[in-house]
Short mmCIF file of C-alpha atoms in Angstrom, two decimals:
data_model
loop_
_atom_site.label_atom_id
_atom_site.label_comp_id
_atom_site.label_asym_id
_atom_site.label_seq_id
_atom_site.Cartn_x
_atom_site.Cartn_y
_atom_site.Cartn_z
CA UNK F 1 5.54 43.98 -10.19
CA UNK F 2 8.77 42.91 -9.35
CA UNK F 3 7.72 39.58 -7.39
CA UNK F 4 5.57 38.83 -10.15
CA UNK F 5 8.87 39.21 -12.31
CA UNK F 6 10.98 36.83 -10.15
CA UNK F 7 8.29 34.89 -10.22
CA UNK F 8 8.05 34.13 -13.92
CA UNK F 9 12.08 34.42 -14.47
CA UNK F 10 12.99 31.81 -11.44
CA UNK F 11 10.43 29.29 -12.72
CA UNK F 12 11.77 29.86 -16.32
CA UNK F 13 15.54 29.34 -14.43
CA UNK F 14 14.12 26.06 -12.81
CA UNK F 15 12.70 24.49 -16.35
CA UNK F 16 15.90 25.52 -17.87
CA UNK F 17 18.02 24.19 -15.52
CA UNK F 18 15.98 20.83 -15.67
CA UNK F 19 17.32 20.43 -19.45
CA UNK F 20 20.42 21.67 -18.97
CA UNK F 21 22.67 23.48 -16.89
CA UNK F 22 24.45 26.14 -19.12
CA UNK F 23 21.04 27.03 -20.32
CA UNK F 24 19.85 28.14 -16.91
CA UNK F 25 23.45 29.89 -15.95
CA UNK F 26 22.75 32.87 -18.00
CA UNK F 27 19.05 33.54 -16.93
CA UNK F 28 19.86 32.82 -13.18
CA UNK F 29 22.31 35.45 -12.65
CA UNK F 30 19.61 37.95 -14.51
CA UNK F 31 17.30 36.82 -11.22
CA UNK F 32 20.12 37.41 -8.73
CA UNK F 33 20.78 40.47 -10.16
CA UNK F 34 16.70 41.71 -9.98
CA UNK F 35 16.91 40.62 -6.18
CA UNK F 36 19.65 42.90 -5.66
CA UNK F 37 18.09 45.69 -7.09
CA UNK F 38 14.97 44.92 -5.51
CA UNK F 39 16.92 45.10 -2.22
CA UNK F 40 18.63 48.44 -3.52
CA UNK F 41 14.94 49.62 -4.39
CA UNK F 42 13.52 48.60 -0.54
CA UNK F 43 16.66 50.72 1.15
CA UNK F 44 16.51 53.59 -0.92
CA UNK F 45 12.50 53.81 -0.26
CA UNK F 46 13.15 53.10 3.59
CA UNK F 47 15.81 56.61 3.25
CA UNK F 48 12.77 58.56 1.27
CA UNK F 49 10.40 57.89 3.82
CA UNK F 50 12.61 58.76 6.93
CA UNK F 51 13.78 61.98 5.35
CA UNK F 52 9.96 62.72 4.75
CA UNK F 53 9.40 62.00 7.95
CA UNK F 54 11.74 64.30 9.65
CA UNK F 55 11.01 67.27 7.70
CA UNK F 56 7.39 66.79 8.51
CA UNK F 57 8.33 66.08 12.42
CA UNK F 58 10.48 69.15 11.88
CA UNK F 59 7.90 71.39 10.62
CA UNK F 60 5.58 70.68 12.74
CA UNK F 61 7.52 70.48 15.85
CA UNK F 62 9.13 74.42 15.27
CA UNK F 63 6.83 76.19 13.04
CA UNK F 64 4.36 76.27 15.43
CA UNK F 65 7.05 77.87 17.96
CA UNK F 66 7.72 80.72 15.62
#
């Protein structure tokens, strides 16, 4: 959902900025701001899945010596 939302919002920032450039200031720092937090979002879920995937690699690699 959040390509589709750059999507929409940069070709919204490219017709404004076609009429004028003040117009598209305001709704082209609102698209650099969703890639940043899209960035943020791909990190933090790249941390969740390598913490899931050492517990599980450390469950499974000592449980079954105790």
């Amino acid at each position: 959902s959040g390509h589709t939302l750059l999507n929409i919002l940069s070709t919204f920032v490219l017709k404004l900025l076609k009429k004028n450039i003040l117009f598209g200031f305001l709704p082209f720092i609102l698209v650099l701001a969703i890639c940043f937090l899209e960035i943020c979002l791909a990190f933090l879920l790249a941390y969740v899945f390598m913490v899931l995937t050492c517990i599980y690699l450390t469950d499974s690699l000592y449980e079954a010596a105790h």
